[in-house]
Amino acid sequence: MEKEEINPQETQSVQLAGQIERITYTNAESGYTVLRLRVKGRPELVTAVGSIALPAVGEELFMVGGWQYHPKFGEQFRIDTCRTSAPSTKSGIEKYLASGLIKGVGPSMAEKIVARFGSDTLSVLDNEPERLAEIPGIGGKKIESIQKSWMEQREIRDLMIFLQKYGIGTGYAVRVFKQYGSASLEVLTENPYRLAIDIFGIGFVSADKIASSMGFAKESHLRIRAGVLHVMSQFVSEGHIYVPIEELSEKAAEILSVSVELAEKGVEDARLAEELITEWYKDEDGEDDCAVYLPAFHYAEANSAKNLLKLMSAPFNGQYVNPDIAIPWVQEELKIELAEQQKEALKTAVSSQVMVITGGPGTGKTTLIRAILKIREARGYTVMLAAPTGRAAKRMTEATGHEAKTIHRMLEYVGRGGMSGDFMRDETNPLACDLLIVDEASMIDQILLHHLLKAIPKGASLILVGDVNQLPSVGPGNVLKDIIDSGVCPTVSLNEIFRQARESRIVVNAHKINAGEMPDFDEDYASGLKDFYFIQQEDPDKALEVIKSLVTDRIPKSFGFDPMDGIQVLTPMHRGSVGTMKLNAELQKVLNTAQGAKLQRLGRVLQEGDKVMQIKNNYDKDVYNGDIGTIFRIDGEEMKLIVKMDNGLVSYDFAESDELVHAYAVSIHKSQGSEYPAVVIPILTQHYVMLQRNLLYTGITRGKKLVVIVGTKKALAIAVKNDKTRRRWTRLSARLSAGK
């Protein structure tokens, strides 16, 4: 529901008091609420609209505002300011408790509590919560949970009111409280810039707005230091491991509207506070330059180089394998015929501590993995298989017949609360294997590589398999490319497409695009069902309608793919007519028509049956950036959202729902490591800034059985010709080449 135009009556501010009977609408982000109130002396319920922090049915509301007329809904009271108080009547208290205010207390429990304590109920909750034991069916744990929830909601409400004063949506209050607890107001008053660093989704701009309102000067050292860290985080979110100090200072100065000298001072302040690390290096021109790192990334990069070099220099742990005997044997065992490139790769694999195998679709990477497995296990090796994502690990298991795990699961990750945690496998507790093979290695970011290398036991071998022409990892770094570019590691590139793969237009076109050539198209469906199509459409709005028709009707009818599970829309951009935001809004309307429970939060409506994607690694829940699932249930009483993921049902508190976005359409970047039966990809000239060869190549290779491109050949040509990938500032390759 959105605010509509109204005709205000020119009246002076008036006061109005009433009890909340019903909450018609509330926007968790802005706090904008539509209420129905019972007002003394008025026979009909009164509608009131305005911004209110955490309203609850049964509460008494004291408002200052004015009457206005809405053309559709009639007379309303406009709330300018208000304060709430707990209800004083038994019926009001019961409604109040039954409203979902306290986790685990629904209408039935509320009735029992009020029946026992009457008008003293709220006093009991405040001062004598142990008396809840007088009610049959309420045990110690339940009392503890009710008491905690009761206290938290009071503290959260105070926090909401504080944030609302500065234009921060009430939906963020729960996350702030989760971070700082009862010290929230104290922390924010002392340094509001903490919000930008500690709270996902608020950002520097909002924190700066609060700070400015509180009287913090533009040149405040707290502001500039926080601004520098904000800019640094922006660069990291774009995939960079470090930033040259000049680039960082200039960007920070621009965003903060201060001098470059002050920004440089902010960098130095952050370095002295150990929030940043600086390191001198030689740039491409041989000139001295200074790299600025967030500490975790400096440590990860430096140690990854050290551990990889250490692994490579260790004595080879394998028994001698005669390739002239082993290759014919494995071909006979697996009933396969290896190509010459594969044979060379196999020779390298059985004689190297570390190697990289790279190649596009249809070049036989999986067949090669199976052959290596067969030879090594025949010699008594303990072999482990891993991949960065659950879907990639599942595909690896199916293709090899050997169990593969996600890297996180293999390293036995244990969460410490949401976004952080520890790997149980490391140098003190290494993996129990002689050989580790990791697939989809282009998806490994710098932090994950660091933890992976730490856990490889002394003397074990490592084989990284992937497609270096794919987009780099979603997380910071360009690991696979850096290792290959360093030249220190044996690398085999597979580029021969196997006969069976050549029958797939998807595979053939992927290789053509990678070579800088335009793809071939099946121009019409009448020629028989093929696997690669192009639909010409220049107008973005009309392209949107074509995509909707393809997903809901044309592809399911012609190919039998399920619109939800079998078809995935992939797009280069987030904004615009065919960006993820617009596509998701439109596809949600046509694909999820069920009338399931809904949750409105942070400007989005999540509904039972929605296709959603996890956008942050959450190790506690064993769900990761890019995982896709379906909303199974929304539980208003427990304030939980249950999502069906590949690994089973995953529970989210309502406050954690910002970790999920709709996934009817996802960005090509987010699709890495996944495969879908069918993909639909808009490629238009409005995507100009994102039209790159590796992006198009990545999108097309996500489609297993069908690829449909909607757009213009001009846009396609731009993407195919543009092989200048966005540079990521990393120094892994340089560190490896330098031997440190």
XYZ file of C-alpha atoms in Angstrom, residues 312-722:
411
model
C 54.267 -26.881 -4.294
C 57.780 -27.213 -2.878
C 56.934 -30.225 -0.692
C 58.206 -33.615 -1.891
C 55.688 -35.361 -4.146
C 53.680 -37.813 -2.066
C 52.611 -40.126 -4.873
C 53.942 -43.374 -6.069
C 55.367 -43.329 -9.563
C 52.669 -43.909 -12.163
C 53.694 -44.997 -15.648
C 51.321 -43.061 -17.936
C 51.929 -45.494 -20.813
C 50.305 -48.190 -18.657
C 47.865 -46.084 -16.607
C 46.165 -44.259 -19.495
C 45.147 -47.371 -21.506
C 44.077 -49.033 -18.248
C 41.826 -46.163 -17.136
C 40.294 -45.836 -20.628
C 39.368 -49.503 -20.513
C 38.042 -49.266 -16.941
C 35.846 -46.230 -17.633
C 34.986 -47.169 -21.233
C 36.209 -43.803 -22.519
C 38.594 -42.455 -25.140
C 40.763 -39.599 -23.859
C 41.823 -36.788 -26.206
C 45.498 -35.862 -26.466
C 44.993 -32.765 -24.258
C 43.351 -34.925 -21.602
C 46.195 -37.437 -21.727
C 48.738 -34.667 -21.217
C 46.673 -33.335 -18.309
C 46.518 -36.807 -16.788
C 50.314 -37.178 -17.010
C 50.713 -33.846 -15.188
C 48.091 -34.745 -12.583
C 49.786 -37.972 -11.503
C 53.186 -36.316 -11.090
C 52.444 -32.870 -9.586
C 51.794 -31.569 -6.101
C 49.614 -28.768 -7.433
C 48.053 -28.250 -10.855
C 45.292 -26.290 -12.577
C 42.934 -27.681 -15.230
C 40.961 -25.037 -17.101
C 38.554 -25.303 -20.011
C 35.113 -24.306 -21.255
C 31.942 -26.427 -21.480
C 32.179 -29.703 -23.382
C 35.999 -29.934 -23.187
C 36.016 -32.970 -20.904
C 36.989 -31.579 -17.503
C 34.624 -33.960 -15.682
C 35.864 -36.987 -17.647
C 39.407 -36.039 -16.669
C 38.422 -35.806 -12.982
C 36.904 -39.297 -13.190
C 40.101 -40.668 -14.740
C 42.340 -39.062 -12.094
C 40.068 -40.428 -9.367
C 40.206 -43.934 -10.804
C 43.991 -44.029 -11.049
C 44.613 -42.503 -7.636
C 42.100 -44.636 -5.777
C 43.514 -47.762 -7.460
C 46.818 -46.833 -5.804
C 45.156 -46.553 -2.395
C 44.883 -42.775 -2.286
C 42.329 -41.048 -0.121
C 40.727 -38.524 -2.478
C 38.353 -35.702 -1.500
C 36.196 -33.714 -3.903
C 34.864 -30.212 -3.222
C 33.195 -27.228 -4.887
C 32.353 -23.687 -3.696
C 28.543 -24.088 -3.784
C 26.030 -26.752 -2.846
C 24.724 -26.995 -6.413
C 28.209 -27.363 -7.879
C 29.088 -30.039 -5.281
C 25.877 -31.912 -6.089
C 26.685 -31.863 -9.834
C 30.214 -33.082 -9.110
C 28.847 -35.991 -7.048
C 26.409 -36.984 -9.807
C 29.071 -36.750 -12.532
C 31.804 -38.714 -10.720
C 29.871 -41.108 -8.478
C 32.132 -39.902 -5.654
C 30.822 -37.750 -2.798
C 31.679 -34.069 -3.172
C 31.125 -31.470 -0.442
C 30.989 -27.702 -0.355
C 34.323 -26.243 0.686
C 32.716 -24.842 3.845
C 31.262 -28.202 4.820
C 34.495 -30.013 4.035
C 36.430 -27.561 6.221
C 33.796 -28.092 8.961
C 32.681 -24.508 9.357
C 31.074 -23.612 12.693
C 29.153 -20.330 12.891
C 29.559 -17.764 15.641
C 26.383 -15.865 14.935
C 25.235 -15.026 11.442
C 28.013 -13.759 9.213
C 31.097 -15.037 11.025
C 32.503 -18.244 12.376
C 35.481 -20.610 12.352
C 36.771 -23.434 10.211
C 37.568 -26.495 12.301
C 39.970 -27.783 9.643
C 43.236 -25.868 9.449
C 46.997 -26.445 9.797
C 46.496 -27.877 13.299
C 43.655 -30.176 12.200
C 44.175 -30.825 8.469
C 41.945 -32.719 6.072
C 42.385 -36.496 5.991
C 43.266 -36.850 2.310
C 46.159 -37.521 -0.075
C 44.564 -35.640 -2.955
C 42.022 -32.803 -3.034
C 40.212 -31.929 -6.273
C 38.240 -28.656 -6.286
C 35.793 -27.950 -9.120
C 34.415 -24.532 -10.210
C 37.630 -22.947 -8.925
C 36.844 -19.613 -10.646
C 34.266 -19.071 -7.884
C 36.795 -19.313 -5.043
C 37.440 -15.905 -3.514
C 40.587 -14.849 -1.694
C 39.362 -15.501 1.858
C 38.115 -18.988 0.992
C 41.380 -19.884 -0.772
C 43.275 -18.892 2.376
C 41.245 -21.248 4.559
C 41.370 -24.033 1.967
C 45.170 -23.984 1.650
C 45.612 -23.964 5.436
C 43.734 -27.246 5.725
C 45.607 -29.268 3.076
C 47.832 -31.777 4.882
C 51.582 -31.842 4.426
C 52.529 -33.813 1.343
C 49.005 -33.929 -0.145
C 48.258 -32.899 -3.731
C 45.821 -30.232 -4.931
C 44.080 -30.016 -8.315
C 42.047 -26.910 -9.138
C 39.512 -27.340 -11.960
C 37.562 -24.479 -13.493
C 36.896 -22.172 -16.404
C 39.155 -19.125 -16.229
C 36.998 -17.342 -18.840
C 34.012 -17.231 -16.485
C 33.350 -14.155 -14.406
C 35.582 -13.982 -11.335
C 34.239 -14.860 -7.889
C 31.393 -12.883 -6.328
C 33.659 -12.298 -3.322
C 36.900 -10.262 -3.580
C 39.846 -11.617 -5.544
C 40.559 -13.278 -8.881
C 42.089 -16.460 -7.535
C 42.082 -18.868 -10.492
C 43.349 -16.269 -12.984
C 46.009 -15.040 -10.544
C 47.366 -18.559 -9.976
C 47.491 -19.229 -13.738
C 49.030 -15.800 -14.535
C 51.767 -16.277 -11.927
C 53.241 -19.094 -14.012
C 54.398 -20.998 -10.917
C 51.825 -23.782 -11.156
C 51.516 -26.486 -13.876
C 48.416 -25.574 -15.924
C 46.622 -27.522 -18.652
C 44.099 -25.678 -20.859
C 41.447 -27.841 -22.536
C 39.957 -26.274 -25.678
C 38.842 -29.215 -27.826
C 35.043 -29.656 -27.860
C 34.002 -33.306 -27.761
C 31.733 -34.736 -30.449
C 28.663 -35.059 -28.212
C 29.131 -31.531 -26.896
C 29.408 -30.192 -30.473
C 25.782 -31.225 -30.974
C 24.764 -28.573 -28.426
C 24.355 -25.108 -29.893
C 24.813 -23.755 -26.321
C 28.315 -25.252 -26.073
C 29.309 -24.269 -29.627
C 28.088 -20.687 -29.180
C 29.768 -20.349 -25.793
C 33.099 -21.175 -27.414
C 32.403 -18.861 -30.358
C 31.671 -15.990 -27.953
C 34.817 -16.776 -25.975
C 36.775 -16.557 -29.239
C 35.232 -13.159 -30.034
C 32.761 -14.460 -32.652
C 29.008 -13.866 -32.870
C 26.835 -16.857 -31.938
C 24.672 -18.786 -34.431
C 20.911 -18.734 -33.882
C 17.886 -20.908 -34.467
C 15.619 -18.223 -35.814
C 12.299 -19.980 -35.352
C 10.800 -22.773 -33.330
C 9.188 -24.352 -36.367
C 12.512 -25.792 -37.498
C 12.354 -28.258 -34.605
C 13.212 -27.926 -30.936
C 16.798 -26.762 -30.604
C 18.601 -25.372 -27.582
C 19.694 -21.806 -28.465
C 17.381 -18.986 -29.596
C 17.476 -15.253 -30.158
C 14.395 -13.029 -30.066
C 14.869 -9.541 -31.529
C 13.418 -6.786 -29.358
C 14.826 -3.277 -29.017
C 12.235 -1.759 -26.702
C 13.028 -2.599 -23.025
C 9.347 -2.505 -21.950
C 8.361 -4.860 -24.783
C 11.354 -7.094 -23.931
C 9.925 -7.377 -20.424
C 6.586 -8.575 -21.824
C 8.385 -11.096 -24.077
C 10.297 -12.482 -21.085
C 7.096 -12.839 -19.055
C 5.467 -14.696 -21.959
C 8.507 -16.977 -22.387
C 8.650 -17.910 -18.704
C 4.941 -18.415 -18.103
C 3.767 -19.833 -21.416
C 6.011 -20.327 -24.433
C 8.891 -22.286 -22.917
C 6.729 -24.508 -20.638
C 4.446 -25.366 -23.602
C 7.251 -26.034 -26.106
C 9.851 -27.665 -23.847
C 7.968 -28.797 -20.727
C 10.154 -26.880 -18.243
C 8.540 -25.791 -14.982
C 8.375 -21.949 -14.790
C 9.610 -21.897 -11.175
C 12.139 -24.728 -10.983
C 13.166 -25.213 -14.588
C 13.529 -21.675 -15.961
C 15.828 -18.950 -14.646
C 15.924 -15.375 -15.904
C 19.481 -13.974 -15.834
C 20.165 -10.295 -16.420
C 23.276 -8.067 -16.513
C 21.772 -5.231 -14.455
C 19.750 -4.530 -11.331
C 17.886 -1.454 -12.563
C 15.876 -0.665 -15.672
C 12.906 -2.362 -17.360
C 14.761 -5.685 -17.593
C 16.891 -5.359 -14.457
C 16.470 -7.745 -11.524
C 14.277 -5.344 -9.518
C 11.627 -4.769 -12.199
C 11.729 -8.347 -13.507
C 11.249 -9.800 -10.024
C 8.303 -7.528 -9.284
C 6.598 -8.456 -12.561
C 7.384 -12.185 -12.473
C 6.227 -12.446 -8.862
C 2.785 -11.196 -9.968
C 2.397 -13.855 -12.674
C 4.216 -16.810 -11.066
C 3.042 -16.614 -7.456
C -0.693 -16.063 -7.567
C -1.448 -18.073 -4.412
C -2.883 -16.158 -1.492
C -0.257 -17.274 1.019
C 0.920 -15.354 4.081
C 2.931 -12.212 3.361
C 5.708 -10.285 5.074
C 6.268 -6.638 4.223
C 9.777 -5.583 5.118
C 12.255 -2.975 3.953
C 10.091 -2.001 0.990
C 9.593 -5.575 -0.247
C 6.728 -8.015 0.034
C 7.791 -11.612 0.636
C 5.063 -14.195 0.170
C 4.721 -17.924 0.763
C 5.685 -19.657 -2.475
C 8.152 -16.943 -3.543
C 11.409 -17.946 -5.205
C 14.211 -16.304 -3.184
C 17.998 -16.069 -3.108
C 20.365 -15.764 -0.146
C 22.637 -12.727 -0.675
C 25.021 -13.104 2.274
C 26.997 -16.069 3.561
C 25.258 -17.233 6.745
C 27.357 -19.993 8.167
C 25.078 -20.674 11.129
C 22.322 -21.622 8.733
C 24.650 -23.325 6.240
C 23.348 -21.092 3.440
C 25.552 -19.058 1.154
C 25.559 -16.095 -1.192
C 23.715 -17.240 -4.347
C 21.736 -20.163 -2.828
C 18.169 -20.287 -4.222
C 15.084 -21.623 -2.420
C 11.325 -21.218 -1.997
C 9.486 -19.610 0.921
C 7.726 -22.551 2.537
C 5.969 -20.809 5.440
C 5.641 -17.389 7.069
C 4.845 -17.765 10.778
C 3.482 -14.493 12.142
C 3.228 -15.705 15.738
C 6.812 -16.920 16.005
C 7.941 -14.138 13.631
C 9.812 -16.627 11.492
C 10.137 -17.275 7.798
C 10.874 -20.854 6.655
C 12.673 -21.335 3.320
C 13.095 -24.626 1.481
C 16.723 -24.730 0.283
C 18.748 -27.511 -1.357
C 20.029 -28.518 2.093
C 16.522 -28.640 3.661
C 14.302 -26.186 5.550
C 16.057 -23.036 6.819
C 14.500 -20.758 9.461
C 14.901 -16.953 9.459
C 13.742 -14.436 12.038
C 11.776 -11.629 10.401
C 14.712 -9.330 11.196
C 16.964 -11.588 9.071
C 14.726 -11.455 5.999
C 16.946 -8.774 4.437
C 19.366 -11.631 3.680
C 16.835 -12.810 1.081
C 15.844 -11.254 -2.261
C 13.415 -12.433 -4.902
C 15.037 -14.807 -7.389
C 12.600 -15.048 -10.294
C 15.369 -13.054 -11.997
C 18.965 -12.901 -10.744
C 22.087 -11.141 -11.940
C 24.486 -13.140 -14.103
C 27.142 -12.522 -11.444
C 24.990 -14.263 -8.832
C 24.357 -17.258 -11.121
C 27.962 -18.457 -11.054
C 28.387 -22.099 -10.142
C 24.732 -22.849 -10.848
C 23.139 -24.649 -13.772
C 19.511 -24.395 -14.812
C 17.552 -26.469 -17.364
C 16.621 -23.256 -19.203
C 17.814 -19.640 -18.990
C 16.339 -16.467 -20.469
C 18.792 -13.573 -20.843
C 17.931 -9.979 -21.836
C 20.839 -8.312 -23.681
C 20.013 -4.718 -24.641
C 22.062 -1.623 -25.424
C 20.787 -0.039 -22.178
C 23.076 -2.600 -20.487
C 26.048 -0.947 -22.225
C 28.188 -0.509 -19.103
C 27.881 -4.243 -18.297
C 28.211 -5.685 -21.795
C 31.365 -7.764 -21.495
C 32.387 -11.000 -23.169
C 32.943 -12.970 -19.955
C 29.567 -11.840 -18.584
C 27.720 -13.049 -21.713
C 29.779 -16.251 -21.746
C 28.994 -16.934 -18.075
C 25.262 -16.356 -18.581
C 25.020 -18.661 -21.607
C 26.954 -21.481 -19.926
C 24.438 -21.536 -17.051
C 21.819 -23.016 -19.411
C 21.937 -26.806 -19.529
C 19.256 -27.557 -22.134
C 17.939 -24.222 -23.395
C 19.169 -20.634 -23.781
C 16.910 -17.838 -25.043
C 18.378 -14.354 -25.542
C 15.972 -11.414 -25.817
C 17.408 -8.153 -27.140
C 19.396 -6.762 -30.033
C 22.245 -8.103 -32.114
C 23.942 -4.736 -31.676
C 24.066 -5.272 -27.889
C 25.304 -8.836 -28.414
C 28.045 -7.597 -30.744
C 29.163 -5.023 -28.153
C 29.434 -7.756 -25.511
C 31.248 -10.200 -27.819
C 33.832 -7.596 -28.887
C 34.457 -6.278 -25.356
